[in-house]
C-alpha positions as YAML, in Angstrom:
chain: A
units: angstrom
residues:
- id: 1
  name: UNK
  ca: [-84.13, 142.23, -84.57]
- id: 2
  name: UNK
  ca: [-83.87, 142.26, -80.90]
- id: 3
  name: UNK
  ca: [-82.47, 145.10, -78.70]
- id: 4
  name: UNK
  ca: [-78.92, 144.08, -77.41]
- id: 5
  name: UNK
  ca: [-77.93, 145.38, -73.69]
- id: 6
  name: UNK
  ca: [-74.31, 144.62, -72.96]
- id: 7
  name: UNK
  ca: [-73.34, 145.16, -69.31]
- id: 8
  name: UNK
  ca: [-70.34, 145.29, -67.95]
- id: 9
  name: UNK
  ca: [-69.57, 143.61, -64.36]
- id: 10
  name: UNK
  ca: [-66.62, 143.05, -61.74]
- id: 11
  name: UNK
  ca: [-65.70, 139.50, -61.55]
- id: 12
  name: UNK
  ca: [-68.33, 136.85, -61.98]
- id: 13
  name: UNK
  ca: [-67.12, 135.00, -58.58]
- id: 14
  name: UNK
  ca: [-68.62, 137.81, -56.89]
- id: 15
  name: UNK
  ca: [-72.17, 137.05, -57.77]
- id: 16
  name: UNK
  ca: [-72.15, 133.34, -57.28]
- id: 17
  name: UNK
  ca: [-74.98, 133.96, -54.42]
- id: 18
  name: UNK
  ca: [-76.91, 136.40, -56.24]
- id: 19
  name: UNK
  ca: [-80.47, 135.27, -56.07]
- id: 20
  name: UNK
  ca: [-82.11, 135.02, -59.55]
- id: 21
  name: UNK
  ca: [-79.19, 136.18, -61.15]
- id: 22
  name: UNK
  ca: [-77.21, 133.11, -60.46]
- id: 23
  name: UNK
  ca: [-80.12, 130.99, -61.89]
- id: 24
  name: UNK
  ca: [-80.15, 132.83, -65.09]
- id: 25
  name: UNK
  ca: [-76.14, 132.41, -65.19]
- id: 26
  name: UNK
  ca: [-76.37, 129.01, -65.11]
- id: 27
  name: UNK
  ca: [-79.15, 128.81, -67.94]
- id: 28
  name: UNK
  ca: [-77.47, 131.57, -69.97]
- id: 29
  name: UNK
  ca: [-74.78, 130.48, -72.96]
- id: 30
  name: UNK
  ca: [-70.91, 131.06, -72.15]
- id: 31
  name: UNK
  ca: [-68.96, 132.91, -74.70]
- id: 32
  name: UNK
  ca: [-65.23, 132.63, -75.23]
- id: 33
  name: UNK
  ca: [-63.25, 134.02, -72.88]
- id: 34
  name: UNK
  ca: [-61.61, 137.89, -73.52]
- id: 35
  name: UNK
  ca: [-58.77, 139.70, -71.83]
- id: 36
  name: UNK
  ca: [-59.35, 140.57, -68.15]
- id: 37
  name: UNK
  ca: [-60.17, 144.18, -67.15]
- id: 38
  name: UNK
  ca: [-62.66, 146.86, -67.17]
- id: 39
  name: UNK
  ca: [-60.82, 148.71, -69.75]
- id: 40
  name: UNK
  ca: [-60.19, 145.40, -71.89]
- id: 41
  name: UNK
  ca: [-64.34, 144.94, -71.97]
- id: 42
  name: UNK
  ca: [-65.05, 148.80, -72.54]
- id: 43
  name: UNK
  ca: [-62.31, 148.59, -75.50]
- id: 44
  name: UNK
  ca: [-64.36, 145.87, -77.02]
- id: 45
  name: UNK
  ca: [-67.09, 148.13, -78.28]
- id: 46
  name: UNK
  ca: [-65.03, 150.70, -79.69]
- id: 47
  name: UNK
  ca: [-62.35, 150.94, -82.73]
- id: 48
  name: UNK
  ca: [-59.52, 153.50, -83.60]
- id: 49
  name: UNK
  ca: [-56.94, 153.83, -85.86]
- id: 50
  name: UNK
  ca: [-54.13, 152.10, -83.95]
- id: 51
  name: UNK
  ca: [-52.33, 151.14, -80.76]
- id: 52
  name: UNK
  ca: [-53.28, 151.06, -77.20]
- id: 53
  name: UNK
  ca: [-56.43, 153.23, -75.92]
- id: 54
  name: UNK
  ca: [-55.16, 156.47, -75.70]
- id: 55
  name: UNK
  ca: [-57.12, 157.52, -72.60]
- id: 56
  name: UNK
  ca: [-55.57, 160.99, -71.78]
- id: 57
  name: UNK
  ca: [-56.28, 162.39, -74.65]
- id: 58
  name: UNK
  ca: [-59.89, 161.19, -75.10]
- id: 59
  name: UNK
  ca: [-60.49, 162.35, -71.65]
- id: 60
  name: UNK
  ca: [-58.96, 165.50, -72.32]
- id: 61
  name: UNK
  ca: [-60.67, 166.29, -75.62]
- id: 62
  name: UNK
  ca: [-63.93, 165.47, -73.58]
- id: 63
  name: UNK
  ca: [-63.53, 167.71, -70.79]
- id: 64
  name: UNK
  ca: [-61.65, 170.57, -72.52]
- id: 65
  name: UNK
  ca: [-61.92, 170.43, -76.08]
- id: 66
  name: UNK
  ca: [-58.23, 171.31, -76.89]
- id: 67
  name: UNK
  ca: [-56.35, 167.84, -76.97]
- id: 68
  name: UNK
  ca: [-55.38, 168.93, -80.38]
- id: 69
  name: UNK
  ca: [-52.04, 166.94, -81.82]
- id: 70
  name: UNK
  ca: [-50.43, 166.96, -78.57]
- id: 71
  name: UNK
  ca: [-48.93, 163.68, -76.68]
- id: 72
  name: UNK
  ca: [-51.00, 163.39, -73.41]
- id: 73
  name: UNK
  ca: [-50.44, 161.42, -70.09]
- id: 74
  name: UNK
  ca: [-53.06, 160.89, -67.22]
- id: 75
  name: UNK
  ca: [-51.80, 162.16, -64.52]
- id: 76
  name: UNK
  ca: [-54.62, 161.28, -61.79]
- id: 77
  name: UNK
  ca: [-54.63, 162.59, -58.08]
- id: 78
  name: UNK
  ca: [-53.97, 159.52, -56.19]
- id: 79
  name: UNK
  ca: [-53.80, 157.98, -52.56]
- id: 80
  name: UNK
  ca: [-50.59, 156.28, -51.59]
- id: 81
  name: UNK
  ca: [-50.21, 154.34, -48.52]
- id: 82
  name: UNK
  ca: [-46.56, 154.32, -46.94]
- id: 83
  name: UNK
  ca: [-45.67, 150.77, -45.82]
- id: 84
  name: UNK
  ca: [-42.45, 149.11, -44.03]
- id: 85
  name: UNK
  ca: [-40.80, 148.39, -47.31]
- id: 86
  name: UNK
  ca: [-42.10, 150.36, -49.79]
- id: 87
  name: UNK
  ca: [-45.88, 151.90, -50.45]
- id: 88
  name: UNK
  ca: [-49.16, 150.52, -52.06]
- id: 89
  name: UNK
  ca: [-51.45, 152.69, -54.41]
- id: 90
  name: UNK
  ca: [-54.85, 152.51, -52.61]
- id: 91
  name: UNK
  ca: [-56.95, 155.11, -54.60]
- id: 92
  name: UNK
  ca: [-56.55, 156.79, -58.30]
- id: 93
  name: UNK
  ca: [-59.18, 159.33, -59.47]
- id: 94
  name: UNK
  ca: [-62.33, 159.79, -57.97]
- id: 95
  name: UNK
  ca: [-60.91, 160.92, -54.68]
- id: 96
  name: UNK
  ca: [-64.05, 163.63, -53.97]
- id: 97
  name: UNK
  ca: [-61.88, 166.74, -54.57]
- id: 98
  name: UNK
  ca: [-63.36, 169.97, -55.45]
- id: 99
  name: UNK
  ca: [-62.48, 172.18, -58.41]
- id: 100
  name: UNK
  ca: [-61.03, 174.51, -55.92]
- id: 101
  name: UNK
  ca: [-58.76, 171.85, -54.58]
- id: 102
  name: UNK
  ca: [-57.91, 170.20, -57.51]
- id: 103
  name: UNK
  ca: [-56.40, 173.57, -58.86]
- id: 104
  name: UNK
  ca: [-54.66, 174.30, -55.51]
- id: 105
  name: UNK
  ca: [-52.88, 170.81, -55.86]
- id: 106
  name: UNK
  ca: [-51.91, 170.93, -59.55]
- id: 107
  name: UNK
  ca: [-50.78, 174.71, -59.41]
- id: 108
  name: UNK
  ca: [-48.36, 173.24, -56.44]
- id: 109
  name: UNK
  ca: [-47.07, 170.46, -58.85]
- id: 110
  name: UNK
  ca: [-46.98, 172.70, -62.15]
- id: 111
  name: UNK
  ca: [-43.18, 173.61, -61.46]
- id: 112
  name: UNK
  ca: [-42.33, 170.21, -60.97]
- id: 113
  name: UNK
  ca: [-43.70, 169.02, -64.35]
- id: 114
  name: UNK
  ca: [-42.81, 172.28, -66.50]
- id: 115
  name: UNK
  ca: [-39.11, 171.62, -65.32]
- id: 116
  name: UNK
  ca: [-39.01, 168.45, -67.64]
- id: 117
  name: UNK
  ca: [-41.09, 170.39, -70.31]
- id: 118
  name: UNK
  ca: [-44.30, 169.21, -69.45]
- id: 119
  name: UNK
  ca: [-47.73, 171.09, -68.59]
- id: 120
  name: UNK
  ca: [-50.10, 169.53, -65.84]
- id: 121
  name: UNK
  ca: [-53.86, 170.31, -66.80]
- id: 122
  name: UNK
  ca: [-57.10, 170.12, -64.69]
- id: 123
  name: UNK
  ca: [-60.02, 169.93, -66.90]
- id: 124
  name: UNK
  ca: [-61.82, 167.54, -64.29]
- id: 125
  name: UNK
  ca: [-61.30, 167.43, -60.69]
- id: 126
  name: UNK
  ca: [-60.76, 163.84, -60.28]
- id: 127
  name: UNK
  ca: [-58.69, 163.25, -63.79]
- id: 128
  name: UNK
  ca: [-55.60, 165.53, -64.51]
- id: 129
  name: UNK
  ca: [-53.52, 165.39, -67.78]
- id: 130
  name: UNK
  ca: [-50.17, 166.11, -68.79]
- id: 131
  name: UNK
  ca: [-49.09, 167.27, -71.96]
- id: 132
  name: UNK
  ca: [-45.79, 165.53, -73.01]
- id: 133
  name: UNK
  ca: [-43.30, 167.15, -75.51]
- id: 134
  name: UNK
  ca: [-43.10, 164.86, -78.76]
- id: 135
  name: UNK
  ca: [-39.58, 164.47, -78.18]
- id: 136
  name: UNK
  ca: [-40.12, 162.59, -74.60]
- id: 137
  name: UNK
  ca: [-40.42, 159.08, -74.64]
- id: 138
  name: UNK
  ca: [-43.12, 157.75, -72.41]
- id: 139
  name: UNK
  ca: [-42.75, 154.35, -71.12]
- id: 140
  name: UNK
  ca: [-45.50, 151.64, -70.28]
- id: 141
  name: UNK
  ca: [-47.43, 152.34, -67.27]
- id: 142
  name: UNK
  ca: [-50.01, 150.09, -65.85]
- id: 143
  name: UNK
  ca: [-53.69, 151.31, -65.84]
- id: 144
  name: UNK
  ca: [-55.01, 151.97, -62.40]
- id: 145
  name: UNK
  ca: [-57.08, 148.95, -62.04]
- id: 146
  name: UNK
  ca: [-54.04, 147.11, -62.35]
- id: 147
  name: UNK
  ca: [-51.77, 149.03, -60.03]
- id: 148
  name: UNK
  ca: [-54.76, 149.74, -57.38]
- id: 149
  name: UNK
  ca: [-53.60, 147.38, -54.31]
- id: 150
  name: UNK
  ca: [-50.21, 146.64, -55.74]
- id: 151
  name: UNK
  ca: [-46.65, 147.68, -54.47]
- id: 152
  name: UNK
  ca: [-46.20, 151.21, -56.11]
- id: 153
  name: UNK
  ca: [-42.46, 150.64, -56.83]
- id: 154
  name: UNK
  ca: [-42.83, 147.61, -58.60]
- id: 155
  name: UNK
  ca: [-45.60, 149.21, -60.88]
- id: 156
  name: UNK
  ca: [-43.23, 152.14, -61.71]
- id: 157
  name: UNK
  ca: [-41.31, 151.87, -65.03]
- id: 158
  name: UNK
  ca: [-37.60, 150.46, -64.68]
- id: 159
  name: UNK
  ca: [-34.29, 150.96, -65.62]
- id: 160
  name: UNK
  ca: [-32.78, 154.13, -67.34]
- id: 161
  name: UNK
  ca: [-35.85, 155.01, -69.48]
- id: 162
  name: UNK
  ca: [-37.99, 155.08, -66.12]
- id: 163
  name: UNK
  ca: [-35.60, 157.00, -64.02]
- id: 164
  name: UNK
  ca: [-36.89, 160.40, -65.27]
- id: 165
  name: UNK
  ca: [-40.68, 159.02, -64.40]
- id: 166
  name: UNK
  ca: [-39.76, 157.65, -60.98]
- id: 167
  name: UNK
  ca: [-38.27, 160.69, -59.88]
- id: 168
  name: UNK
  ca: [-40.95, 163.06, -61.15]
- id: 169
  name: UNK
  ca: [-43.67, 160.96, -59.34]
- id: 170
  name: UNK
  ca: [-41.24, 160.85, -56.02]
- id: 171
  name: UNK
  ca: [-41.09, 164.75, -56.41]
- id: 172
  name: UNK
  ca: [-44.82, 165.06, -56.63]
- id: 173
  name: UNK
  ca: [-45.21, 163.17, -53.51]
- id: 174
  name: UNK
  ca: [-42.92, 165.45, -51.45]
- id: 175
  name: UNK
  ca: [-44.66, 168.43, -52.79]
- id: 176
  name: UNK
  ca: [-48.14, 167.26, -51.94]
- id: 177
  name: UNK
  ca: [-47.22, 165.51, -48.56]
- id: 178
  name: UNK
  ca: [-47.74, 168.43, -46.39]
- id: 179
  name: UNK
  ca: [-49.95, 170.61, -48.63]
- id: 180
  name: UNK
  ca: [-52.76, 172.83, -47.06]
- id: 181
  name: UNK
  ca: [-55.63, 170.78, -49.33]
- id: 182
  name: UNK
  ca: [-54.08, 167.58, -47.37]
- id: 183
  name: UNK
  ca: [-54.27, 169.20, -43.98]
- id: 184
  name: UNK
  ca: [-57.95, 169.76, -44.60]
- id: 185
  name: UNK
  ca: [-59.19, 166.50, -46.00]
- id: 186
  name: UNK
  ca: [-57.21, 164.82, -42.85]
- id: 187
  name: UNK
  ca: [-59.16, 167.16, -40.60]
- id: 188
  name: UNK
  ca: [-62.35, 165.93, -42.20]
- id: 189
  name: UNK
  ca: [-61.41, 162.25, -42.10]
- id: 190
  name: UNK
  ca: [-60.60, 162.02, -45.74]
- id: 191
  name: UNK
  ca: [-57.65, 160.22, -47.51]
- id: 192
  name: UNK
  ca: [-54.87, 162.34, -48.84]
- id: 193
  name: UNK
  ca: [-54.12, 163.52, -52.28]
- id: 194
  name: UNK
  ca: [-50.41, 162.40, -51.86]
- id: 195
  name: UNK
  ca: [-49.28, 161.29, -55.33]
- id: 196
  name: UNK
  ca: [-50.22, 161.07, -58.93]
- id: 197
  name: UNK
  ca: [-50.89, 157.88, -61.12]
- id: 198
  name: UNK
  ca: [-49.51, 158.10, -64.77]
- id: 199
  name: UNK
  ca: [-50.84, 156.05, -67.16]
- id: 200
  name: UNK
  ca: [-52.90, 156.24, -70.76]
- id: 201
  name: UNK
  ca: [-50.60, 157.91, -73.26]
- id: 202
  name: UNK
  ca: [-51.34, 158.79, -76.28]
- id: 203
  name: UNK
  ca: [-52.44, 161.74, -78.91]
- id: 204
  name: UNK
  ca: [-56.20, 162.01, -79.91]
- id: 205
  name: UNK
  ca: [-57.38, 159.37, -82.69]
- id: 206
  name: UNK
  ca: [-58.52, 160.72, -85.73]
- id: 207
  name: UNK
  ca: [-61.60, 158.80, -85.50]
- id: 208
  name: UNK
  ca: [-63.35, 156.51, -82.82]
- id: 209
  name: UNK
  ca: [-66.07, 154.23, -84.48]
- id: 210
  name: UNK
  ca: [-68.77, 152.33, -82.17]
- id: 211
  name: UNK
  ca: [-71.53, 149.68, -83.07]
- id: 212
  name: UNK
  ca: [-73.18, 151.01, -79.88]
- id: 213
  name: UNK
  ca: [-76.21, 153.59, -79.92]
- id: 214
  name: UNK
  ca: [-76.33, 154.65, -76.13]
- id: 215
  name: UNK
  ca: [-73.76, 154.18, -73.14]
- id: 216
  name: UNK
  ca: [-75.35, 154.55, -69.47]
- id: 217
  name: UNK
  ca: [-72.01, 155.15, -67.39]
- id: 218
  name: UNK
  ca: [-70.73, 157.22, -64.57]
- id: 219
  name: UNK
  ca: [-67.37, 156.79, -65.99]
- id: 220
  name: UNK
  ca: [-65.67, 159.62, -67.49]
- id: 221
  name: UNK
  ca: [-63.49, 157.47, -69.83]
- id: 222
  name: UNK
  ca: [-66.71, 155.75, -71.03]
- id: 223
  name: UNK
  ca: [-68.08, 159.27, -71.44]
- id: 224
  name: UNK
  ca: [-65.15, 160.40, -73.44]
- id: 225
  name: UNK
  ca: [-64.98, 157.20, -75.87]
- id: 226
  name: UNK
  ca: [-68.50, 157.83, -76.52]
- id: 227
  name: UNK
  ca: [-68.11, 161.51, -77.42]
- id: 228
  name: UNK
  ca: [-65.28, 160.92, -80.00]
- id: 229
  name: UNK
  ca: [-67.66, 158.01, -81.37]
- id: 230
  name: UNK
  ca: [-70.89, 160.06, -81.62]
- id: 231
  name: UNK
  ca: [-72.64, 157.54, -79.37]
- id: 232
  name: UNK
  ca: [-75.60, 159.15, -76.96]
- id: 233
  name: UNK
  ca: [-74.46, 159.23, -73.26]
- id: 234
  name: UNK
  ca: [-76.38, 159.09, -70.08]
- id: 235
  name: UNK
  ca: [-75.82, 158.47, -66.53]
- id: 236
  name: UNK
  ca: [-76.60, 155.17, -64.75]
- id: 237
  name: UNK
  ca: [-79.40, 156.88, -62.95]
- id: 238
  name: UNK
  ca: [-81.28, 157.29, -66.29]
- id: 239
  name: UNK
  ca: [-81.18, 153.69, -66.80]
- id: 240
  name: UNK
  ca: [-82.71, 153.05, -63.56]
- id: 241
  name: UNK
  ca: [-85.35, 155.83, -63.86]
- id: 242
  name: UNK
  ca: [-86.42, 155.68, -67.30]
- id: 243
  name: UNK
  ca: [-89.17, 153.50, -68.73]
- id: 244
  name: UNK
  ca: [-88.43, 154.40, -72.45]
- id: 245
  name: UNK
  ca: [-87.85, 151.73, -74.73]
- id: 246
  name: UNK
  ca: [-84.56, 150.03, -74.64]
- id: 247
  name: UNK
  ca: [-82.19, 151.35, -77.38]
- id: 248
  name: UNK
  ca: [-80.65, 148.82, -80.08]
- id: 249
  name: UNK
  ca: [-77.40, 148.39, -78.76]
- id: 250
  name: UNK
  ca: [-76.88, 149.73, -75.56]
- id: 251
  name: UNK
  ca: [-74.05, 149.44, -72.88]
- id: 252
  name: UNK
  ca: [-74.78, 149.57, -69.08]
- id: 253
  name: UNK
  ca: [-71.59, 150.06, -67.10]
- id: 254
  name: UNK
  ca: [-71.74, 148.55, -63.43]
- id: 255
  name: UNK
  ca: [-68.07, 147.68, -63.09]
- id: 256
  name: UNK
  ca: [-67.65, 149.12, -59.63]
- id: 257
  name: UNK
  ca: [-71.00, 147.96, -58.61]
- id: 258
  name: UNK
  ca: [-71.50, 145.92, -55.22]
- id: 259
  name: UNK
  ca: [-72.79, 142.30, -55.23]
- id: 260
  name: UNK
  ca: [-75.65, 143.84, -52.81]
- id: 261
  name: UNK
  ca: [-76.49, 146.51, -54.81]
- id: 262
  name: UNK
  ca: [-76.74, 144.76, -57.99]
- id: 263
  name: UNK
  ca: [-79.00, 142.49, -56.66]
- id: 264
  name: UNK
  ca: [-81.33, 145.32, -54.76]
- id: 265
  name: UNK
  ca: [-80.87, 148.01, -57.71]
- id: 266
  name: UNK
  ca: [-79.71, 146.61, -60.92]
- id: 267
  name: UNK
  ca: [-80.93, 142.82, -61.69]
- id: 268
  name: UNK
  ca: [-84.28, 143.64, -61.42]
- id: 269
  name: UNK
  ca: [-84.01, 146.45, -64.10]
- id: 270
  name: UNK
  ca: [-82.06, 143.86, -66.48]
- id: 271
  name: UNK
  ca: [-84.31, 141.11, -65.92]
- id: 272
  name: UNK
  ca: [-87.33, 143.17, -66.66]
- id: 273
  name: UNK
  ca: [-85.78, 143.95, -70.10]
- id: 274
  name: UNK
  ca: [-84.26, 140.40, -70.50]
- id: 275
  name: UNK
  ca: [-88.03, 138.96, -70.08]
- id: 276
  name: UNK
  ca: [-89.17, 141.64, -72.56]
- id: 277
  name: UNK
  ca: [-87.13, 140.12, -75.30]
- id: 278
  name: UNK
  ca: [-83.74, 141.87, -74.94]
- id: 279
  name: UNK
  ca: [-80.48, 140.02, -75.33]
- id: 280
  name: UNK
  ca: [-78.39, 140.63, -72.48]
- id: 281
  name: UNK
  ca: [-74.64, 140.28, -72.74]
- id: 282
  name: UNK
  ca: [-72.49, 140.08, -69.74]
- id: 283
  name: UNK
  ca: [-68.79, 141.02, -69.66]
- id: 284
  name: UNK
  ca: [-67.06, 140.28, -66.21]
- id: 285
  name: UNK
  ca: [-63.79, 142.18, -65.17]
- id: 286
  name: UNK
  ca: [-62.13, 138.69, -64.94]
- id: 287
  name: UNK
  ca: [-62.47, 137.87, -68.75]
- id: 288
  name: UNK
  ca: [-65.77, 135.80, -68.54]
- id: 289
  name: UNK
  ca: [-68.42, 136.38, -71.14]
- id: 290
  name: UNK
  ca: [-72.10, 135.06, -71.49]
- id: 291
  name: UNK
  ca: [-75.16, 135.73, -72.84]
- id: 292
  name: UNK
  ca: [-78.61, 135.50, -71.86]
- id: 293
  name: UNK
  ca: [-81.97, 135.19, -74.09]
- id: 294
  name: UNK
  ca: [-85.55, 134.88, -73.02]
- id: 295
  name: UNK
  ca: [-85.96, 131.64, -74.17]
- id: 296
  name: UNK
  ca: [-82.93, 130.27, -71.66]
- id: 297
  name: UNK
  ca: [-85.62, 130.13, -68.72]
- id: 298
  name: UNK
  ca: [-86.97, 126.73, -70.22]
- id: 299
  name: UNK
  ca: [-83.18, 125.46, -69.31]
- id: 300
  name: UNK
  ca: [-84.62, 124.46, -66.04]
- id: 301
  name: UNK
  ca: [-82.15, 121.28, -65.71]
- id: 302
  name: UNK
  ca: [-79.34, 123.58, -65.54]
- id: 303
  name: UNK
  ca: [-78.78, 124.56, -61.71]
- id: 304
  name: UNK
  ca: [-76.94, 127.41, -60.21]
...
């Protein structure tokens, strides 16, 4: 059986002009469309007992090993830009915080969350978690990829059940506004960490399964899923630097790659494996799915 390489990518329209890749796409085979979004594409490769992906608990277990049976909620450091009629979420996680700065910001927020019976923990400087009492009802929060760029207040839970959470986020913004860490970041030309984004609630599942044998990714959630499922994990750089034989069923996570970087750094590596006989399965963030085989190069009548 030929090796299979799954590749997660941004929306297909971003690659319309990518030389070489566009021609292969035209000659490849389209698969049934799937739900859009990076997390939906990632979740296609994993199974757990039930419910939505409990991202916070999975990450907590991966970085700290103490998720236990508690209910967890991601409380990722975020950058919110105030506007005339509201505010907009511009970044969530991956804001370049040092471990010391993350701990300092979280310590300033601890009283806010403890007043609601919650405990804020920092296992990774870029991704924080709230341990939430079992009696607290957690509403649905949009995932970061859905909330980024959108009006903040339109994304927050509505009505009486959302009142507690809206108040918590507002209070967090007040606490963080003039924090010394943000003054230092401003002096360095860096965006502030002036809010938190809540998402991915749930308890650690008893098991996670996957048909993959290796994941190449720089995303913490992808690593957390792989750890729970017992799948080997490597950085994307390892894929780019190694000349080893392709694993039987691998996933390359390029969800945030820019078209120019893809054309320069990644497509030549993927095409080399394609021409060596590896089946390439593409999952675009817009829900488009496609498969490429070496034999598809003979479909010369299909034009990009």
